[in-house]
Amino acid sequence: MIEQFLSGAVVMAFAIACLLFLKYYRRTREKLFITFAASFLLLSINYAWLALTQIPVEERSPLFLVRLLAFSLIIYAIFQSNRDRASH
């Protein structure tokens, strides 16, 4: 029961982070923020999927690929943002 509650809190936190980055994107139109929003949306979906389906530990490999994609997007966004600033 407590695991379900905590999983819901984690999903909500990732969803709120996604919404905040969307707000920053609307204000600044910087690609960094839209990429961060997409990453946090992926993480939110990932943890919701995990909480709702109760997948056994041995079969969670596809979920790790979604997390890998989300973190790869974050790394790419930071790299791209730094490269764009260096060229200006």
mmCIF file of C-alpha atoms in Angstrom:
data_model
loop_
_atom_site.group_PDB
_atom_site.id
_atom_site.type_symbol
_atom_site.label_atom_id
_atom_site.label_comp_id
_atom_site.label_asym_id
_atom_site.label_seq_id
_atom_site.Cartn_x
_atom_site.Cartn_y
_atom_site.Cartn_z
ATOM 1 C CA MET A 1 0.000 0.000 0.000
ATOM 2 C CA ILE A 2 2.755 2.471 0.896
ATOM 3 C CA GLU A 3 4.600 1.570 -2.320
ATOM 4 C CA GLN A 4 1.553 2.553 -4.384
ATOM 5 C CA PHE A 5 1.324 5.874 -2.537
ATOM 6 C CA LEU A 6 5.010 6.644 -3.002
ATOM 7 C CA SER A 7 4.876 5.628 -6.660
ATOM 8 C CA GLY A 8 1.991 8.035 -7.154
ATOM 9 C CA ALA A 9 3.979 10.803 -5.484
ATOM 10 C CA VAL A 10 6.943 10.145 -7.789
ATOM 11 C CA VAL A 11 4.694 10.157 -10.871
ATOM 12 C CA MET A 12 3.097 13.416 -9.726
ATOM 13 C CA ALA A 13 6.510 15.008 -9.100
ATOM 14 C CA PHE A 14 7.731 14.090 -12.593
ATOM 15 C CA ALA A 15 4.481 15.369 -14.122
ATOM 16 C CA ILE A 16 4.784 18.679 -12.251
ATOM 17 C CA ALA A 17 8.383 19.031 -13.413
ATOM 18 C CA CYS A 18 7.177 18.413 -16.976
ATOM 19 C CA LEU A 19 4.546 21.140 -16.644
ATOM 20 C CA LEU A 20 7.060 23.596 -15.185
ATOM 21 C CA PHE A 21 9.459 23.036 -18.057
ATOM 22 C CA LEU A 22 6.586 23.509 -20.522
ATOM 23 C CA LYS A 23 5.802 26.812 -18.809
ATOM 24 C CA TYR A 24 9.450 27.899 -19.117
ATOM 25 C CA TYR A 25 9.454 26.846 -22.759
ATOM 26 C CA ARG A 26 6.361 28.934 -23.502
ATOM 27 C CA ARG A 27 8.050 31.908 -21.860
ATOM 28 C CA THR A 28 11.498 31.615 -23.469
ATOM 29 C CA ARG A 29 11.069 29.337 -26.530
ATOM 30 C CA GLU A 30 14.357 27.614 -25.668
ATOM 31 C CA LYS A 31 14.661 24.055 -26.964
ATOM 32 C CA LEU A 32 16.334 22.988 -23.723
ATOM 33 C CA PHE A 33 13.079 23.341 -21.799
ATOM 34 C CA ILE A 34 10.897 21.423 -24.256
ATOM 35 C CA THR A 35 13.417 18.569 -24.254
ATOM 36 C CA PHE A 36 13.473 18.533 -20.450
ATOM 37 C CA ALA A 37 9.658 18.511 -20.441
ATOM 38 C CA ALA A 38 9.629 15.520 -22.787
ATOM 39 C CA SER A 39 12.152 13.709 -20.596
ATOM 40 C CA PHE A 40 10.141 14.233 -17.440
ATOM 41 C CA LEU A 41 6.972 13.184 -19.232
ATOM 42 C CA LEU A 42 8.693 9.934 -20.232
ATOM 43 C CA LEU A 43 9.831 9.380 -16.662
ATOM 44 C CA SER A 44 6.320 10.056 -15.366
ATOM 45 C CA ILE A 45 4.816 7.562 -17.805
ATOM 46 C CA ASN A 46 7.527 5.054 -16.935
ATOM 47 C CA TYR A 47 6.846 5.152 -13.199
ATOM 48 C CA ALA A 48 3.067 5.165 -13.708
ATOM 49 C CA TRP A 49 3.387 2.090 -15.939
ATOM 50 C CA LEU A 50 5.497 0.398 -13.283
ATOM 51 C CA ALA A 51 3.066 1.245 -10.469
ATOM 52 C CA LEU A 52 -0.070 0.239 -12.343
ATOM 53 C CA THR A 53 1.121 -3.035 -13.845
ATOM 54 C CA GLN A 54 3.109 -4.580 -10.972
ATOM 55 C CA ILE A 55 5.652 -6.064 -13.372
ATOM 56 C CA PRO A 56 7.992 -8.570 -11.682
ATOM 57 C CA VAL A 57 11.574 -7.396 -11.222
ATOM 58 C CA GLU A 58 12.893 -9.891 -13.770
ATOM 59 C CA GLU A 59 10.714 -8.476 -16.566
ATOM 60 C CA ARG A 60 11.384 -4.741 -16.135
ATOM 61 C CA SER A 61 14.023 -4.428 -18.878
ATOM 62 C CA PRO A 62 11.799 -2.451 -21.289
ATOM 63 C CA LEU A 63 11.189 0.106 -18.531
ATOM 64 C CA PHE A 64 14.911 0.690 -18.226
ATOM 65 C CA LEU A 65 15.053 1.478 -21.942
ATOM 66 C CA VAL A 66 12.435 4.206 -21.456
ATOM 67 C CA ARG A 67 14.511 5.645 -18.601
ATOM 68 C CA LEU A 68 17.632 5.439 -20.750
ATOM 69 C CA LEU A 69 15.842 7.395 -23.477
ATOM 70 C CA ALA A 70 14.694 10.045 -20.978
ATOM 71 C CA PHE A 71 18.164 10.543 -19.513
ATOM 72 C CA SER A 72 19.725 10.514 -22.979
ATOM 73 C CA LEU A 73 17.374 13.328 -23.969
ATOM 74 C CA ILE A 74 18.482 15.341 -20.937
ATOM 75 C CA ILE A 75 22.150 14.839 -21.774
ATOM 76 C CA TYR A 76 21.511 15.750 -25.410
ATOM 77 C CA ALA A 77 19.598 18.901 -24.415
ATOM 78 C CA ILE A 78 22.392 20.083 -22.134
ATOM 79 C CA PHE A 79 25.026 19.350 -24.775
ATOM 80 C CA GLN A 80 23.017 21.148 -27.465
ATOM 81 C CA SER A 81 22.367 24.151 -25.229
ATOM 82 C CA ASN A 82 26.051 24.510 -24.382
ATOM 83 C CA ARG A 83 27.040 24.124 -28.023
ATOM 84 C CA ASP A 84 24.554 26.794 -29.096
ATOM 85 C CA ARG A 85 25.861 29.230 -26.481
ATOM 86 C CA ALA A 86 29.481 28.594 -27.513
ATOM 87 C CA SER A 87 28.663 29.419 -31.138
ATOM 88 C CA HIS A 88 27.160 32.808 -30.207
#
